[in-house]
XYZ file of C-alpha atoms in Angstrom:
347
model
C 13.563 -4.690 40.465
C 12.758 -7.730 38.145
C 11.615 -6.884 34.233
C 8.655 -9.511 34.873
C 7.388 -7.179 38.216
C 7.141 -4.515 35.910
C 5.457 -5.880 33.325
C 2.919 -7.227 35.288
C 2.225 -3.895 37.298
C 1.828 -2.052 33.669
C -0.576 -4.870 32.201
C -3.845 -3.952 32.849
C -6.088 -7.096 34.222
C -10.121 -7.292 33.693
C -10.223 -6.735 37.683
C -8.645 -3.262 37.042
C -11.471 -2.560 35.112
C -13.842 -4.090 37.294
C -12.591 -1.834 39.929
C -12.690 1.562 37.934
C -16.548 0.608 36.401
C -17.747 -0.575 40.311
C -18.389 -3.746 39.165
C -17.522 -7.598 39.252
C -14.687 -8.849 37.150
C -17.409 -11.499 35.619
C -19.417 -8.647 34.736
C -16.918 -7.400 32.787
C -16.414 -10.676 31.331
C -19.902 -11.113 30.167
C -20.351 -7.404 28.861
C -16.955 -7.667 26.626
C -17.990 -11.529 25.446
C -21.967 -9.770 25.116
C -23.110 -13.470 26.661
C -25.179 -11.567 29.076
C -28.165 -8.623 28.995
C -27.043 -5.622 31.291
C -28.321 -2.190 31.460
C -26.875 0.779 28.636
C -25.493 2.503 32.088
C -23.486 -0.800 33.390
C -22.244 -1.558 29.766
C -21.143 2.184 29.115
C -19.122 2.467 32.599
C -17.550 -0.840 31.416
C -16.780 0.404 27.707
C -15.460 3.663 29.286
C -13.288 1.549 31.690
C -11.846 -0.588 28.794
C -11.222 2.889 27.043
C -9.185 4.444 29.444
C -7.152 1.819 30.953
C -6.581 0.648 27.458
C -7.311 -2.989 28.612
C -6.831 -5.951 26.094
C -8.574 -9.220 26.784
C -6.350 -11.980 26.632
C -7.199 -14.174 23.573
C -5.148 -16.892 24.396
C -6.198 -17.710 27.787
C -10.154 -17.012 26.235
C -9.238 -19.486 23.239
C -8.047 -21.922 25.869
C -11.132 -21.711 27.701
C -13.784 -22.093 25.137
C -11.910 -24.752 23.370
C -11.423 -22.516 19.835
C -8.888 -19.930 18.858
C -11.089 -17.742 16.835
C -8.410 -18.179 14.018
C -9.131 -19.195 10.306
C -6.694 -19.958 7.535
C -7.292 -19.381 3.708
C -4.963 -21.507 1.628
C -4.564 -20.229 -1.990
C -2.099 -21.602 -4.844
C -0.457 -18.700 -5.302
C -0.189 -15.780 -3.891
C 0.976 -14.294 -7.538
C -2.520 -14.725 -8.889
C -4.781 -11.990 -8.888
C -7.968 -14.095 -8.836
C -7.370 -14.979 -4.975
C -7.200 -11.517 -3.929
C -10.859 -10.722 -4.230
C -12.319 -13.798 -2.718
C -9.420 -13.382 0.045
C -10.792 -9.881 0.714
C -14.317 -11.374 1.045
C -13.929 -13.719 3.239
C -11.637 -11.573 5.763
C -14.257 -8.840 5.696
C -16.854 -11.554 7.043
C -14.313 -13.321 9.325
C -13.266 -9.986 10.572
C -17.048 -8.994 11.571
C -17.371 -12.379 12.995
C -14.070 -11.667 15.362
C -11.899 -13.776 13.693
C -8.293 -13.403 12.721
C -7.710 -14.708 9.332
C -4.391 -16.528 8.201
C -3.369 -16.192 4.530
C -1.011 -19.389 3.012
C 0.016 -19.508 -0.032
C 0.460 -22.904 -1.901
C 4.022 -22.028 -3.849
C 5.751 -25.713 -1.800
C 3.671 -28.733 -0.959
C 0.799 -28.313 1.655
C 0.990 -31.249 3.952
C 3.206 -29.258 6.585
C 0.965 -26.529 6.639
C -1.978 -28.619 7.442
C 0.179 -30.692 10.343
C 0.723 -27.252 11.683
C -2.975 -26.096 11.349
C -3.595 -28.883 13.838
C -0.853 -28.015 16.521
C -1.667 -24.450 15.870
C -5.773 -25.473 16.836
C -7.095 -23.516 13.438
C -10.669 -23.488 14.001
C -11.657 -23.407 10.295
C -9.717 -23.591 6.445
C -11.173 -22.571 3.297
C -8.605 -24.442 0.672
C -8.313 -23.141 -2.485
C -5.372 -24.563 -3.328
C -4.942 -26.965 -6.602
C -5.234 -30.600 -5.631
C -1.480 -31.412 -7.172
C -0.320 -29.262 -3.895
C -1.436 -31.741 -1.046
C -2.490 -35.116 -0.460
C -6.410 -35.117 -0.057
C -6.369 -37.598 3.092
C -4.782 -34.540 4.623
C -7.774 -32.880 4.488
C -9.960 -35.691 6.666
C -7.041 -35.737 8.973
C -7.748 -32.354 9.864
C -11.852 -33.045 10.147
C -10.806 -35.702 12.651
C -9.066 -33.193 14.903
C -11.681 -31.162 14.993
C -11.086 -28.744 12.213
C -13.764 -27.479 9.796
C -13.084 -27.323 6.035
C -14.591 -25.604 3.209
C -13.234 -27.070 -0.130
C -12.736 -24.826 -3.824
C -10.971 -27.240 -5.302
C -12.060 -29.853 -8.126
C -11.326 -33.345 -6.081
C -14.115 -35.196 -4.989
C -14.888 -34.983 -1.573
C -17.288 -36.406 1.379
C -20.033 -33.785 1.386
C -21.121 -35.195 5.245
C -17.509 -34.062 6.275
C -16.151 -31.076 4.092
C -18.097 -28.110 2.651
C -18.090 -27.752 -1.270
C -18.406 -24.314 -2.782
C -17.729 -23.757 -6.591
C -18.483 -21.922 -9.361
C -20.298 -23.101 -12.089
C -17.804 -23.687 -14.707
C -19.686 -25.985 -16.567
C -22.405 -23.102 -17.788
C -19.732 -20.886 -18.023
C -18.008 -23.300 -20.793
C -21.524 -23.249 -22.349
C -21.715 -19.001 -22.263
C -18.288 -18.928 -23.708
C -18.819 -21.060 -26.673
C -22.708 -19.397 -27.203
C -20.598 -16.293 -27.223
C -17.843 -17.743 -29.907
C -20.776 -19.517 -32.020
C -22.456 -16.120 -32.387
C -19.526 -14.808 -33.712
C -18.925 -17.210 -36.436
C -16.630 -19.173 -34.776
C -16.847 -23.199 -35.627
C -13.307 -23.868 -35.363
C -12.589 -23.504 -31.499
C -9.855 -24.893 -29.328
C -9.314 -25.058 -25.292
C -6.539 -24.452 -23.375
C -6.683 -26.508 -20.441
C -4.225 -26.000 -17.723
C -5.759 -28.562 -14.968
C -4.044 -31.828 -16.646
C -4.482 -34.953 -15.106
C -8.104 -33.642 -13.980
C -10.046 -33.491 -17.151
C -12.765 -35.696 -16.037
C -13.305 -33.493 -12.759
C -13.083 -30.147 -14.799
C -16.544 -28.949 -15.357
C -15.147 -26.755 -18.439
C -13.878 -29.784 -20.071
C -16.767 -31.885 -19.919
C -19.202 -28.704 -21.163
C -16.666 -28.020 -23.811
C -16.931 -31.797 -25.384
C -20.431 -31.954 -24.852
C -21.040 -28.946 -26.598
C -18.968 -29.693 -29.369
C -20.536 -33.194 -30.018
C -23.999 -31.304 -29.683
C -22.631 -29.089 -32.615
C -21.543 -32.455 -34.553
C -18.026 -31.739 -34.493
C -15.611 -34.884 -34.659
C -13.177 -36.033 -31.966
C -13.474 -32.552 -29.871
C -11.029 -34.109 -27.731
C -8.146 -33.600 -30.255
C -9.431 -29.652 -29.933
C -8.181 -29.414 -26.421
C -4.610 -28.681 -25.769
C -3.117 -29.680 -22.380
C 0.243 -29.116 -20.682
C 2.500 -31.847 -18.546
C 1.590 -31.606 -14.638
C 2.253 -29.835 -12.274
C -0.163 -27.551 -13.303
C 0.838 -24.176 -14.486
C -2.356 -21.714 -14.316
C -0.078 -18.624 -15.019
C 0.945 -16.694 -18.104
C 3.658 -18.875 -19.041
C 1.267 -22.018 -18.889
C -0.921 -20.127 -21.782
C 2.303 -19.258 -24.032
C 3.254 -23.298 -23.979
C -0.339 -24.099 -24.557
C -1.023 -21.406 -27.307
C 2.300 -22.453 -28.854
C 1.297 -26.057 -28.686
C -1.848 -25.195 -30.413
C -0.186 -23.341 -32.980
C 2.231 -26.035 -33.761
C -0.773 -28.709 -33.942
C -1.186 -28.013 -37.492
C -5.131 -27.144 -37.127
C -6.376 -23.849 -37.647
C -8.243 -22.212 -35.301
C -10.112 -18.928 -34.959
C -10.939 -18.714 -31.547
C -9.757 -20.061 -28.068
C -11.130 -20.645 -24.802
C -8.770 -20.720 -21.656
C -8.875 -22.283 -18.027
C -8.276 -18.587 -16.630
C -7.180 -15.200 -17.531
C -3.907 -15.670 -17.000
C -3.563 -18.087 -19.462
C -5.268 -16.428 -21.988
C -3.121 -13.301 -21.023
C -0.036 -15.702 -22.089
C -2.172 -17.439 -24.958
C -2.618 -13.686 -26.548
C 1.423 -13.092 -26.163
C 2.123 -16.114 -28.156
C -0.254 -15.481 -30.743
C 0.937 -11.719 -31.108
C 4.593 -12.978 -31.222
C 3.659 -15.217 -34.197
C 2.044 -12.310 -36.012
C -1.184 -13.298 -35.697
C -3.743 -10.211 -34.133
C -6.170 -10.588 -31.319
C -9.238 -10.749 -31.973
C -8.755 -9.924 -35.823
C -7.224 -13.497 -36.469
C -8.268 -15.549 -33.504
C -10.679 -15.079 -30.360
C -9.530 -15.551 -26.834
C -11.613 -16.129 -23.759
C -10.781 -16.311 -20.146
C -12.640 -17.400 -17.019
C -12.483 -15.458 -13.801
C -12.503 -11.784 -15.098
C -9.448 -10.568 -12.959
C -8.795 -7.097 -12.618
C -5.588 -7.159 -14.733
C -7.809 -8.513 -18.018
C -9.881 -5.953 -18.009
C -6.830 -3.581 -18.389
C -4.838 -6.024 -20.533
C -4.666 -4.905 -24.769
C -7.312 -6.149 -25.456
C -9.322 -6.492 -22.896
C -10.143 -10.058 -21.837
C -13.472 -11.343 -22.739
C -13.879 -13.602 -19.866
C -16.711 -15.628 -17.777
C -17.332 -13.540 -14.510
C -18.673 -13.906 -11.090
C -18.861 -12.085 -8.253
C -15.551 -13.089 -6.430
C -16.000 -11.167 -3.155
C -19.637 -12.585 -2.694
C -18.097 -15.943 -3.600
C -15.178 -15.486 -0.139
C -18.174 -13.848 1.832
C -20.305 -16.941 1.337
C -17.191 -19.424 1.708
C -16.951 -17.718 5.563
C -20.187 -17.943 5.945
C -20.366 -21.416 5.308
C -17.813 -22.094 7.410
C -18.688 -20.249 10.390
C -22.282 -22.091 10.162
C -19.935 -25.230 10.104
C -17.980 -24.415 12.986
C -20.971 -23.285 15.549
C -23.472 -26.118 14.202
C -21.460 -29.000 12.599
C -23.224 -28.660 9.875
C -21.792 -28.770 6.290
C -23.092 -26.790 3.175
C -22.737 -26.535 -0.786
C -22.789 -23.329 -2.455
C -22.392 -22.896 -6.567
C -21.909 -19.269 -7.720
C -23.067 -18.449 -10.866
C -21.651 -16.679 -13.962
C -22.028 -14.669 -16.653
C -20.175 -13.410 -19.332
C -17.991 -10.118 -19.521
C -17.666 -9.245 -23.183
C -13.617 -7.363 -23.636
C -12.146 -6.164 -26.759
C -10.686 -10.230 -27.108
C -13.195 -11.664 -29.403
C -14.492 -10.474 -32.845
C -16.506 -12.239 -35.794
C -14.517 -14.931 -36.978
C -12.176 -14.451 -39.915
C -12.410 -16.860 -42.711
C -9.358 -19.816 -42.653
């Protein structure tokens, strides 16, 4: 007896379910796909047979017939960054409810090869959250040309007729951060930006410059400290930027950071230099990651509902898959007031 014959005998088929339920094989398919209406009694007979026999539909064959795989992918910048966790959770929960499997891909390396594999694996749609230095933007349009739908959460300019866009109102978030610091008496404020080379595309940077000019700060660009590419949006980047700021010779009473990891690194650098946070210098981050709330001091941060953002990203992507219509969504932001900010100290 050949092993293949034994496996085939053990494998439950749609015909086996139909025979036990006393219906046609086509009816079994319609019931499982919920593509036609049947009486409750017929549905119950089919589902009882499925459960008793342990039948599992052949998803590969179904995908080939329908020309989709019911697979999505999320491309994140780093699996080590907790910022992405809540977004992926919201995205994945929504995808599962709609019958989709989600692949999580980390952008620790060049992503171009990932994008090529998405085409060969016939992924239906992708949420791209990785920073734009990890891939060539032309690859996104190669995916669209191959029939793969895309939602971008990046800062690159894109063709909204072909690719959906989601972002956070980081411009407004920077204004909220600056107004919070201003209300505490801070006037000498720096921005520690890890998005080197993309300042003009970074809404935080633009809002920082505009706000500072409105408050009659001369040459506000000199209050922005950046590092060399590639991006370093992690704690080490915050250490480097804070040290660069302290070495500049200019005194500041507060800093706003690209994200909370940069803020944590900055706090480490300040305390190592003998400065107290927030007594000597106040620190504001972005994204309000869970680590920030439990850090000492807890990070004052621009925040938004990241799970809801992930859910919305999946909904926009599924709508694009089903109706071929792209979408745009911008999340509103607010302030989480932690212990890393306090009234300004005279300098």
